[in-house]
Amino acid sequence: MRVILPAGTTETALIDGISAAGAAPDLMEHTPSADVEILEYGRPTAAPVTPVSPTGCPTPAAITRAVREVVGFDLVVVDAGLAQPTNAATVDLGIEPGNDIREAEAVPDAAAIYDRAHGFGASLPDEEVVIGETVPGGTTTALGVVTALGESAGVSSSLPDNPIERKQQVVDEALAASDLEKGDCADEPLSAIQAAGDPVQPTVAGIAAGALESGAEVTLAGGTQMVAVAAVLRHAGIDAPLSIATTSFVADGQDDLEETCEHLNCALTVTDPGFDRRDHCAMERYCAGEAKEGVAMGGALSLVPDGRMDEVRDRVETVCARLGIDDDGVIDGAP
Amino acid sequence: MRVILPAGTTETALIDGISAAGAAPDLMEHTPSADVEILEYGRPTAAPVTPVSPTGCPTPAAITRAVREVVGFDLVVVDAGLAQPTNAATVDLGIEPGNDIREAEAVPDAAAIYDRAHGFGASLPDEEVVIGETVPGGTTTALGVVTALGESAGVSSSLPDNPIERKQQVVDEALAASDLEKGDCADEPLSAIQAAGDPVQPTVAGIAAGALESGAEVTLAGGTQMVAVAAVLRHAGIDAPLSIATTSFVADGQDDLEETCEHLNCALTVTDPGFDRRDHCAMERYCAGEAKEGVAMGGALSLVPDGRMDEVRDRVETVCARLGIDDDGVIDGAP
C-alpha cells in the first residue's frame, strides 16, 4: 500500500475569504511544503510555518502523520506546483503553481500535466494506491471544475462556516473569464481544469488513470476535491472502479456526498476517528468542523485496522505536542 | 532510523575502464536514477536500464532494497547531481552532475553544495541517520580526494580486478589539471573535491556535518567512498564521533581499511551477509568480488537484526527475480 501525495499551490488561495489553510496569505503558500515535511519527518524542517489555525486546529497533515506512525505506509510526494521549497523528497514532473482561476487560464498546461502524471501512475508497481492532495484554495478550484463539467456537487471548506457564496462568485468570474458557462466542458475535463482548476487536479487524475490502467486499485483520499477529480475521470470516459475515502467531518457536513459518489459510480468510505472521545484542543477543533480533511487524511484513516484508532488518537497528541500544540491548543511555536 | 541516499553522476565515470556501474557508457548515467527507483519501488519504473553486470551481478541497490523489505527503514533520496530523470522522489538541493576530474574543476560549486547539504542535514529530526551514495565512478573520485588531502587510503572497485593503475593515472592527470600535488588540499577539503571529486561527496559530507551538529549519530554507509568523505570531514576540523558501515566484500579486499578508519577516528562495522550459503548467481557474483558495496548496502546490512539475515537472502532472491535475474543469472529483462 502506497500513499501518493501531490502537493501544489494556486493563486486562487490568495483571494480574500477563500481558505483557512494557513494563517496569513504570505505564509499560506508555504502550507503544502510544510505539510509534506510533516508527513515525511514528523514536523516542518525547512518550511518557516507550522500550519495551525488561530484556534489551534492543526493541518490534517498532523493526523495523516499520526496514522503513518501507527500503520507505517509508504509515502511518495509529487511536486504538483509547489511555490516554496521543501526539504521533503518529491517526484519532479515539471509542474508549476496554478493561476488565479479568474484569469483566462488557471492551468495552461493541464493536458500535459495529466499526460506526465499518467505516465508516472502507470509506472508504479503497486497493487493498491491511495492518492491524496494538499493545495490551499482547493475546494474553490474543485467547485470551478465541477461547475465547468456541469455537475452539481456540494463543496466543503476548511473553515467551520463555509464561505460558499464567495466561492460561487469567484467561480462565476472564473468561467466568465474563460468565456464558459456551466457544463460547457462536459466532454473536455482537462479544459475544465485549464479554465477553472488547479495543477493538483490533473496530477491526481493522471496518476489515478495511469495506475488504473496498470491494474492497480485506486482510492482517492479526500472529500470535495476528490469528488471533482472523480468527475474529471468519469468525464474523460474512464469507467474503471474508483473509491473515495474521506472523513466523517466532511461527510457529516455534506448531505449529498453519498448521492454524488453514487452518481459518479464511486465507492465511498467514511472514517470517523473518534476525536470526540478526547479532551484535546486539536481533536475538538476537528469535531467543531475545522479543517475537516486534506493531505490524504481520510484515506490514511481508512487504513487503520479495527481496534487501533485509540493508538492513532494517542499519536495525534504526540504529533501535536511536537508541533507545539498542547491539550489547550496553546501554540508554543515549532520546537 | 533513516537512510539518506545522495545520488549523482560525474563524467569521470565515462573514462574508459573506470567503472562497472552499468554495462554501456550511454546507459551508465541512468544507473543512479535506476538505483533509487529500485530502493523506492522495488524495480526501475522510469529508468530505461536495470543495472546488472554482464555476468549477472545486480546493483547493490537490489541488496539494499531486499534489506528494506525485511527491516522497513525510512528512505530519503537526495538529488546530488542526477544526469537523467527518475520517478523516485528526491530532495532538490540544486546540485548539478560533476565534470571529468581531468578538467580544471570537477565540482565548481563544492563549497555551496556542502553548505546547502549542511542545512538539510541540520534540519533532520532523526537521532540516527545512515548516509549512503550512488555515483558511478565514485571510487576514482574518492582516490582523487584522498590524494589531494594527502591521505593514503586503499581504493576498492566494483570490478573484480581493480583497475587501480588506471585510476591512479586519471587522478594524477586530475591533480595536474588543477595545478595541485598530493596533499596540497590538506586544510581545504572542499578544494580537494572541487579539483578532483564528485558532487555526491560534498552532499554526503554536508549532510553528515549538519546531522552531527544537531546531535544525531551518523553512520557513513560504504567503503572507499565513505573513507574519502570521512577524511573530508576530519580535514574540515569536525571531530565528532563517526561510524563507517561497509560489507565484508570491501573489507576482505582491502587490508588497510581497519587501519585507515582508526587513523580517521571512525568506528568501523563490517557485515557479512552470508551470501556464500546460497547457490544463486547474484550472491555468487558478490562472493567473487563483483560490485562489493554501494547504494548504502553495507549500512543497510548493519541494520539487520541477529538471526534475520537468512530472510534477507530469501528476499535478495525475490528482488532479483523481479529484476529478471534467476538462480543461474539468466537475465530476462525487467518485467
XYZ file of C-alpha atoms in Angstrom:
670
model
C 0.000 0.000 0.000
C 1.432 3.306 -1.054
C 0.081 6.771 -0.325
C 0.848 9.256 -3.090
C 0.589 12.901 -2.240
C 0.534 15.524 -4.993
C 1.231 18.875 -3.323
C 0.787 22.198 -5.047
C -0.430 25.743 -4.988
C -2.811 28.049 -6.837
C -3.014 31.807 -6.615
C -6.740 31.276 -6.164
C -5.984 30.627 -2.489
C -4.881 34.231 -2.082
C -8.379 35.554 -2.837
C -9.856 37.070 0.314
C -12.014 34.753 2.389
C -11.374 31.555 0.437
C -9.119 29.327 2.519
C -8.193 28.527 6.102
C -5.046 26.672 5.038
C -2.546 28.945 6.722
C -2.999 31.932 8.959
C -1.697 34.719 6.716
C -1.676 34.978 2.904
C 2.089 35.387 2.682
C 2.626 32.244 4.748
C -0.118 30.227 3.063
C 1.959 29.345 0.040
C 4.330 27.567 2.432
C 1.495 25.359 3.740
C 1.826 22.443 1.286
C 5.625 22.489 1.651
C 5.204 22.300 5.429
C 2.522 19.614 5.127
C 4.779 17.251 3.208
C 7.624 17.826 5.650
C 5.261 16.884 8.484
C 4.355 13.685 6.618
C 7.981 12.844 5.879
C 9.803 13.982 9.022
C 7.096 14.463 11.651
C 7.399 18.247 11.752
C 8.306 21.134 9.408
C 12.060 21.121 8.836
C 12.685 23.870 6.263
C 9.239 25.447 5.836
C 9.025 28.576 8.008
C 5.493 27.849 9.164
C 3.542 25.241 11.124
C 0.056 25.168 9.624
C -2.207 25.635 12.646
C -5.372 27.751 12.676
C -5.700 30.661 15.123
C -7.953 28.458 17.265
C -5.331 25.713 17.488
C -6.547 23.362 14.756
C -3.531 21.696 13.139
C -3.250 20.861 9.460
C -4.661 17.441 8.509
C -1.037 16.532 7.773
C -0.652 16.076 11.536
C -3.418 13.452 11.561
C -2.076 11.666 8.463
C 1.386 11.644 10.032
C -0.052 10.190 13.236
C -1.636 7.380 11.208
C 1.665 6.841 9.405
C 3.491 6.496 12.721
C 0.997 3.815 13.757
C 0.410 1.976 10.477
C 3.674 2.644 8.603
C 2.603 3.170 4.978
C 4.982 4.051 2.127
C 4.711 7.669 1.010
C 5.604 9.359 -2.253
C 5.167 13.114 -2.525
C 4.702 14.564 -6.007
C 5.531 18.217 -6.648
C 2.290 19.332 -8.279
C 3.152 23.019 -8.326
C 4.798 23.913 -5.029
C 5.551 27.620 -4.786
C 8.068 27.322 -1.987
C 10.957 24.933 -1.302
C 10.540 21.868 0.847
C 13.027 19.510 2.470
C 10.760 16.569 1.710
C 11.693 14.402 -1.239
C 9.354 14.997 -4.175
C 8.791 13.475 -7.594
C 9.505 16.124 -10.205
C 7.009 16.154 -13.072
C 7.791 19.744 -14.064
C 4.565 21.234 -12.697
C 4.167 24.969 -11.997
C 1.858 26.718 -9.478
C -1.629 27.492 -10.772
C -3.001 30.902 -11.635
C -5.961 32.649 -10.026
C -8.957 30.997 -11.720
C -10.341 34.442 -12.502
C -7.592 34.757 -15.088
C -8.238 33.396 -18.575
C -6.206 30.269 -17.917
C -5.887 28.750 -14.466
C -3.693 25.802 -15.518
C -2.401 26.499 -19.034
C -0.766 23.073 -19.449
C -3.412 20.919 -17.751
C -3.339 18.310 -20.554
C 0.453 17.988 -20.499
C 0.433 17.636 -16.694
C -2.202 14.919 -16.984
C -0.090 13.031 -19.537
C 3.073 13.144 -17.431
C 1.171 12.154 -14.296
C -0.438 9.315 -16.246
C 2.995 8.005 -17.200
C 4.087 8.167 -13.578
C 0.945 6.409 -12.344
C 1.232 3.685 -14.977
C 4.853 3.019 -13.971
C 4.020 2.218 -10.338
C 4.382 -1.425 -9.321
C 1.766 -1.218 -6.567
C -1.446 -3.227 -6.445
C -3.182 -0.566 -4.380
C -2.576 3.168 -4.225
C -4.186 5.884 -2.153
C -3.900 9.341 -3.702
C -4.325 12.477 -1.608
C -3.677 16.177 -2.109
C -2.614 19.349 -0.398
C -3.421 22.615 -2.148
C -4.763 25.678 -0.344
C -7.815 27.011 -2.175
C -8.562 23.535 -3.481
C -12.242 23.460 -2.645
C -12.803 26.584 -4.723
C -10.985 25.130 -7.747
C -12.977 21.929 -7.170
C -16.169 23.967 -7.421
C -14.764 25.587 -10.558
C -14.153 22.249 -12.236
C -17.412 20.549 -11.283
C -19.297 23.621 -12.447
C -17.492 23.687 -15.799
C -18.301 19.970 -16.130
C -21.961 20.664 -15.408
C -22.022 18.553 -12.268
C -23.656 19.754 -9.110
C -21.629 18.553 -6.168
C -21.616 20.144 -2.754
C -18.416 21.835 -1.715
C -16.809 21.546 1.691
C -14.488 24.001 3.415
C -11.592 24.081 5.830
C -13.457 26.874 7.633
C -16.256 25.999 10.080
C -18.539 28.480 8.276
C -18.177 27.610 4.603
C -17.881 30.823 2.532
C -19.816 29.129 -0.232
C -21.304 32.298 -1.702
C -17.854 33.816 -2.007
C -16.592 30.656 -3.719
C -19.551 30.611 -6.092
C -18.910 34.237 -7.001
C -15.211 33.506 -7.709
C -16.164 30.518 -9.849
C -18.700 32.596 -11.773
C -15.959 35.114 -12.510
C -13.593 32.289 -13.472
C -15.987 30.823 -16.022
C -16.783 34.265 -17.409
C -13.062 34.988 -17.818
C -12.771 31.817 -19.899
C -15.954 32.526 -21.829
C -17.605 29.444 -20.417
C -20.969 28.599 -18.919
C -21.847 25.790 -16.561
C -21.492 22.441 -18.311
C -19.562 23.760 -21.324
C -16.622 21.414 -20.572
C -18.724 18.277 -20.064
C -16.726 16.265 -22.596
C -13.431 18.027 -22.046
C -12.498 17.681 -18.404
C -8.947 18.915 -18.950
C -10.366 22.103 -20.444
C -12.412 22.480 -17.272
C -9.195 22.305 -15.231
C -7.378 24.601 -17.632
C -10.115 27.210 -17.188
C -11.076 26.934 -13.543
C -8.987 24.300 -11.759
C -5.591 23.890 -10.112
C -2.447 21.925 -11.053
C -3.022 19.288 -8.382
C -6.202 18.109 -10.133
C -4.633 16.889 -13.411
C -1.801 15.387 -11.341
C -4.151 13.338 -9.168
C -6.371 12.457 -12.137
C -3.421 11.460 -14.312
C -1.785 9.311 -11.642
C -5.146 7.667 -10.919
C -5.809 6.973 -14.602
C -2.315 5.563 -15.131
C -2.492 3.378 -12.028
C -5.942 2.117 -13.009
C -4.643 1.293 -16.484
C -1.816 -0.771 -14.977
C -4.342 -2.724 -12.936
C -3.993 -1.085 -9.526
C -6.866 -0.409 -7.167
C -7.164 3.336 -6.707
C -8.555 5.195 -3.718
C -8.914 8.960 -3.921
C -8.283 10.278 -0.416
C -10.298 13.386 0.225
C -13.735 14.960 0.101
C -14.891 17.708 -2.214
C -11.628 17.852 -4.136
C -11.589 14.133 -4.824
C -15.217 14.252 -5.962
C -14.032 16.806 -8.528
C -11.179 14.516 -9.622
C -13.578 11.561 -9.857
C -15.840 13.713 -12.033
C -12.855 14.581 -14.242
C -12.037 10.878 -14.655
C -15.640 9.921 -15.429
C -15.976 12.776 -17.930
C -12.728 11.524 -19.526
C -14.521 8.243 -20.200
C -12.655 6.227 -17.579
C -15.137 3.786 -16.082
C -12.830 1.582 -14.003
C -13.791 1.067 -10.351
C -12.859 4.010 -8.150
C -13.093 4.609 -4.414
C -13.228 7.796 -2.420
C -12.150 7.701 1.220
C -12.890 10.697 3.384
C -13.516 11.708 6.973
C -16.759 11.839 8.913
C -16.134 15.573 9.265
C -16.648 16.061 5.532
C -19.479 13.537 5.268
C -21.380 14.983 8.241
C -21.320 18.435 6.733
C -22.316 17.481 3.216
C -25.683 15.797 2.785
C -25.343 14.999 -0.900
C -21.891 13.301 -0.715
C -23.223 9.751 -0.839
C -25.568 10.571 -3.699
C -22.791 12.328 -5.634
C -20.478 9.338 -5.243
C -23.231 7.044 -6.412
C -23.830 9.264 -9.431
C -20.095 9.103 -10.232
C -20.077 5.346 -9.636
C -17.506 5.668 -6.843
C -17.414 3.549 -3.719
C -17.383 5.787 -0.640
C -15.593 5.046 2.631
C -16.159 7.429 5.523
C -13.972 7.045 8.611
C -14.744 8.600 11.985
C -11.519 8.842 14.004
C -13.485 9.176 17.265
C -11.910 12.506 18.133
C -14.941 13.291 20.353
C -13.542 10.796 22.880
C -10.606 13.045 23.675
C -10.362 16.253 25.616
C -7.673 17.759 23.381
C -7.879 21.056 21.548
C -6.755 19.746 18.165
C -9.295 16.954 18.099
C -12.028 19.245 19.444
C -11.419 21.649 16.579
C -11.935 18.854 14.051
C -15.164 17.889 15.833
C -16.226 21.556 15.584
C -15.865 21.359 11.793
C -12.488 22.987 11.261
C -10.076 21.651 8.594
C -12.217 18.502 8.132
C -9.998 16.764 5.585
C -6.922 17.131 3.387
C -3.374 15.756 3.000
C -4.860 12.254 2.484
C -6.327 12.272 5.998
C -9.495 10.307 5.143
C -7.551 7.777 3.109
C -4.961 7.336 5.827
C -7.661 6.846 8.470
C -9.256 4.171 6.275
C -6.008 2.173 6.565
C -6.204 1.952 10.371
C -7.064 -1.628 11.362
C -10.023 -2.225 13.658
C -9.176 -1.607 17.276
C -6.172 0.640 16.660
C -7.866 4.033 16.384
C -7.170 4.732 20.048
C -3.469 4.352 19.273
C -3.920 6.877 16.434
C -5.553 9.353 18.817
C -2.630 8.913 21.233
C -0.275 9.543 18.376
C -2.199 12.664 17.278
C -1.431 14.062 20.740
C 2.263 13.188 20.298
C 2.467 14.799 16.853
C 0.603 17.892 18.087
C 2.995 18.240 21.023
C 5.866 18.104 18.538
C 4.131 20.882 16.564
C 3.788 22.981 19.724
C 0.058 22.363 20.347
C -0.929 21.081 23.748
C -4.307 19.953 25.141
C -5.469 23.551 25.433
C -4.288 24.499 21.997
C -1.537 26.775 23.277
C 0.876 27.186 20.416
C 4.433 27.289 21.641
C 5.901 27.516 18.187
C 7.649 24.647 16.495
C 10.451 23.144 18.558
C 16.399 5.311 11.746
C 16.512 6.986 8.396
C 18.668 6.047 5.415
C 19.621 9.070 3.314
C 20.824 8.394 -0.177
C 22.541 11.142 -2.176
C 22.528 10.011 -5.810
C 24.532 11.681 -8.537
C 26.795 11.444 -11.522
C 30.223 12.544 -12.670
C 31.598 12.490 -16.186
C 34.630 10.803 -14.665
C 32.642 7.545 -14.876
C 32.750 7.746 -18.669
C 36.552 7.377 -18.768
C 37.427 4.003 -20.281
C 37.973 1.197 -17.791
C 36.920 3.068 -14.649
C 33.542 1.724 -13.561
C 31.398 -1.415 -13.687
C 28.286 0.528 -12.683
C 26.272 -0.097 -15.837
C 27.055 -2.185 -18.871
C 27.443 0.515 -21.511
C 28.655 4.125 -21.144
C 25.487 5.628 -22.607
C 23.345 3.695 -20.154
C 25.630 4.230 -17.173
C 24.371 7.718 -16.441
C 20.941 6.154 -15.854
C 22.372 3.841 -13.165
C 21.828 6.082 -10.108
C 18.327 7.003 -11.328
C 17.530 3.297 -11.658
C 19.135 2.524 -8.279
C 16.893 4.927 -6.408
C 13.806 3.603 -8.188
C 14.798 0.099 -7.083
C 15.087 1.358 -3.494
C 11.776 3.208 -3.639
C 9.600 0.926 -5.765
C 11.422 -2.417 -5.859
C 12.367 -2.172 -9.535
C 13.188 0.515 -12.120
C 9.990 2.296 -13.124
C 11.085 5.093 -15.473
C 14.829 4.444 -15.891
C 15.433 2.520 -19.113
C 18.017 0.230 -17.574
C 18.330 -2.429 -14.883
C 21.871 -2.185 -13.534
C 23.174 -5.755 -13.814
C 26.695 -6.696 -14.885
C 27.230 -8.929 -17.932
C 27.899 -11.822 -15.552
C 24.573 -11.340 -13.762
C 25.693 -9.316 -10.750
C 22.905 -6.903 -9.785
C 23.465 -3.385 -8.484
C 23.875 -3.168 -4.682
C 20.521 -1.332 -4.787
C 18.934 -4.787 -5.087
C 20.530 -5.874 -1.808
C 19.649 -2.637 -0.022
C 16.067 -2.967 -1.272
C 15.942 -6.550 -0.009
C 17.019 -5.338 3.436
C 14.420 -2.587 3.272
C 11.678 -5.115 2.513
C 12.731 -7.100 5.595
C 13.604 -4.308 8.044
C 11.455 -1.418 6.770
C 13.658 1.667 7.196
C 12.654 5.184 6.138
C 14.422 6.368 2.995
C 15.136 9.861 1.679
C 16.853 10.204 -1.684
C 18.773 13.417 -2.329
C 19.437 14.520 -5.907
C 23.192 15.036 -5.749
C 23.651 15.615 -9.458
C 21.495 13.110 -11.324
C 22.001 13.359 -15.076
C 18.812 11.526 -16.003
C 15.244 11.701 -14.712
C 13.952 9.343 -12.060
C 10.464 8.509 -10.837
C 11.737 8.288 -7.288
C 11.054 11.245 -5.027
C 14.209 13.263 -4.410
C 15.210 16.200 -2.243
C 16.220 19.065 -4.526
C 19.312 20.932 -3.342
C 20.084 22.334 -6.802
C 23.072 20.076 -7.469
C 24.460 19.514 -10.978
C 26.378 16.489 -12.365
C 30.143 16.591 -11.849
C 32.762 17.162 -14.511
C 35.515 14.779 -15.555
C 38.163 15.266 -12.836
C 40.773 15.764 -15.550
C 39.138 19.134 -16.224
C 40.321 22.133 -14.197
C 37.254 21.984 -11.933
C 35.463 18.746 -11.177
C 32.824 20.274 -8.869
C 32.938 24.067 -9.337
C 30.453 24.771 -6.514
C 31.617 22.171 -3.986
C 31.510 24.659 -1.089
C 27.983 25.848 -1.919
C 26.771 22.246 -2.203
C 28.315 21.479 1.183
C 26.543 24.458 2.745
C 23.131 23.530 1.368
C 23.586 19.890 2.343
C 24.663 21.016 5.816
C 21.425 22.968 6.189
C 19.425 19.935 5.116
C 21.297 17.622 7.485
C 20.911 20.019 10.404
C 17.150 20.229 9.802
C 16.553 16.483 10.187
C 14.726 15.417 13.348
C 16.333 11.968 13.463
C 18.515 10.688 16.285
C 20.354 8.328 13.942
C 20.996 8.614 10.236
C 22.740 6.303 7.805
C 24.074 8.078 4.728
C 24.876 6.162 1.546
C 25.682 7.081 -2.039
C 25.271 6.016 -5.615
C 27.598 7.595 -8.158
C 29.288 5.632 -10.949
C 32.992 6.403 -10.991
C 32.884 7.190 -7.291
C 35.949 5.164 -6.274
C 38.096 7.148 -8.711
C 36.860 10.488 -7.387
C 37.419 9.091 -3.878
C 41.031 8.410 -4.793
C 41.228 11.919 -6.238
C 40.058 13.496 -2.990
C 42.156 11.414 -0.580
C 45.197 12.080 -2.736
C 44.575 15.833 -2.776
C 44.156 15.640 1.013
C 47.474 13.811 1.320
C 45.903 10.697 2.812
C 46.857 7.254 1.631
C 43.779 5.076 1.706
C 43.267 1.978 -0.379
C 40.644 2.162 -3.093
C 38.097 -0.525 -3.839
C 36.343 -1.238 -7.133
C 33.055 -2.554 -8.463
C 35.133 -4.683 -10.835
C 36.619 -7.972 -9.573
C 40.024 -6.874 -10.950
C 40.502 -3.373 -9.634
C 41.898 -1.113 -12.402
C 43.908 0.737 -9.776
C 46.719 1.838 -12.089
C 44.211 3.360 -14.472
C 42.548 5.188 -11.586
C 45.871 6.459 -10.294
C 46.758 7.744 -13.748
C 43.422 9.579 -14.036
C 43.903 11.094 -10.575
C 47.441 12.210 -11.482
C 46.021 13.959 -14.542
C 43.249 15.477 -12.402
C 45.659 16.992 -9.905
C 47.927 18.245 -12.698
C 44.937 19.897 -14.406
C 44.256 21.769 -11.151
C 47.916 22.581 -10.561
C 47.964 20.510 -7.409
C 50.231 17.944 -5.869
C 49.403 15.257 -3.353
C 48.493 16.820 -0.030
C 48.088 20.371 -1.325
C 44.461 20.488 -0.112
C 45.140 19.122 3.375
C 43.428 22.033 5.115
C 40.896 22.729 2.394
C 38.871 19.564 1.852
C 36.253 21.341 -0.267
C 39.026 22.477 -2.600
C 40.046 18.822 -2.894
C 36.512 17.971 -4.018
C 36.366 20.979 -6.311
C 39.556 19.816 -8.029
C 39.244 16.049 -8.105
C 35.974 14.893 -6.532
C 32.318 14.429 -7.413
C 29.119 16.253 -6.327
C 27.972 13.382 -4.120
C 30.947 13.896 -1.777
C 30.100 17.429 -0.552
C 26.444 16.329 -0.312
C 27.240 13.375 1.951
C 29.806 15.374 3.910
C 27.464 18.347 4.343
C 24.503 16.236 5.454
C 26.754 14.337 7.860
C 28.199 17.547 9.318
C 24.736 19.097 9.694
C 23.273 15.997 11.303
C 26.252 15.713 13.688
C 25.806 19.355 14.632
C 22.163 18.743 15.514
C 23.189 15.853 17.750
C 22.411 12.870 15.541
C 24.522 9.739 15.353
C 25.889 9.445 11.838
C 26.894 6.285 10.003
C 28.516 6.592 6.598
C 27.361 3.585 4.587
C 30.017 2.477 2.141
C 33.652 1.571 1.699
C 36.280 3.541 -0.182
C 33.966 6.428 -0.945
C 32.918 6.863 2.663
C 36.528 6.743 3.808
C 37.066 9.716 1.483
C 34.066 11.542 2.984
C 35.305 10.790 6.498
C 38.685 12.219 5.508
C 36.942 15.346 4.182
C 35.100 15.765 7.493
C 38.251 15.253 9.581
C 40.223 17.673 7.401
C 37.365 20.153 7.881
C 38.071 20.004 11.609
C 34.962 18.032 12.529
C 35.933 15.672 15.313
C 32.540 14.334 16.374
C 32.163 10.531 16.543
C 31.649 8.960 13.113
C 30.949 5.398 12.010
C 31.564 3.675 8.722
C 29.489 0.597 7.880
C 30.509 -1.498 4.918
C 30.356 -5.027 3.564
C 32.747 -7.923 4.071
C 33.318 -7.818 0.306
C 35.044 -4.444 0.624
C 36.831 -5.298 3.878
C 38.122 -8.635 2.590
C 39.679 -6.990 -0.440
C 41.257 -4.059 1.345
C 43.846 -4.866 4.001
C 44.339 -1.326 5.257
C 40.663 -0.468 5.810
C 40.701 -1.008 9.549
C 43.910 0.968 9.948
C 42.574 3.808 7.801
C 39.389 4.016 9.865
C 41.444 4.077 13.036
C 43.609 6.848 11.609
C 40.434 8.827 10.795
C 38.999 8.049 14.226
C 35.983 6.293 12.714
C 34.279 3.239 14.164
C 34.097 0.505 11.545
C 31.283 -2.026 11.167
C 31.738 -4.795 8.613
C 28.747 -7.016 7.819
C 28.958 -10.353 6.031
C 25.563 -11.166 4.510
C 26.461 -14.854 4.239
C 25.901 -14.968 0.502
C 28.212 -17.993 0.283
C 25.414 -20.058 1.802
C 23.289 -19.705 -1.303
C 23.569 -21.253 -4.724
C 22.317 -18.165 -6.545
C 24.125 -16.307 -9.310
C 23.666 -12.827 -7.840
C 25.042 -13.775 -4.462
C 27.859 -15.819 -6.026
C 28.947 -12.768 -8.009
C 29.233 -10.721 -4.805
C 31.292 -13.532 -3.239
C 33.519 -13.418 -6.330
C 34.242 -9.752 -5.635
C 31.939 -8.021 -8.072
C 30.088 -4.799 -7.095
C 31.109 -5.246 -3.411
C 29.295 -2.233 -2.000
C 27.296 0.863 -2.890
C 23.776 2.328 -2.573
C 24.092 2.115 1.239
C 24.386 -1.690 1.072
C 26.811 -2.054 3.986
C 24.846 0.355 6.140
C 21.565 -1.377 5.350
C 23.050 -4.788 6.174
C 24.239 -3.417 9.512
C 20.577 -2.747 10.390
C 19.563 -6.409 10.033
C 18.863 -7.833 13.489
C 20.652 -11.019 14.545
C 19.032 -14.100 13.119
C 17.266 -12.400 10.225
C 19.990 -12.497 7.566
C 18.512 -15.663 6.102
C 15.309 -13.715 5.490
C 17.375 -11.056 3.721
C 18.971 -13.688 1.467
C 15.487 -15.018 0.628
C 14.443 -11.505 -0.180
C 17.511 -10.917 -2.373
C 16.261 -13.832 -4.483
C 12.794 -12.251 -4.670
C 14.153 -8.845 -5.671
C 16.478 -10.429 -8.251
C 13.585 -12.386 -9.761
C 11.709 -9.098 -10.070
C 14.747 -7.646 -11.861
C 14.840 -10.610 -14.246
C 17.788 -12.463 -12.670
C 17.238 -16.083 -11.735
C 19.474 -18.602 -9.897
C 21.640 -19.055 -12.989
C 21.913 -15.365 -13.675
C 19.809 -15.515 -16.835
C 18.612 -12.013 -17.462
C 15.086 -11.962 -18.769
C 14.884 -8.201 -18.892
C 12.905 -6.181 -16.402
C 9.286 -7.280 -16.149
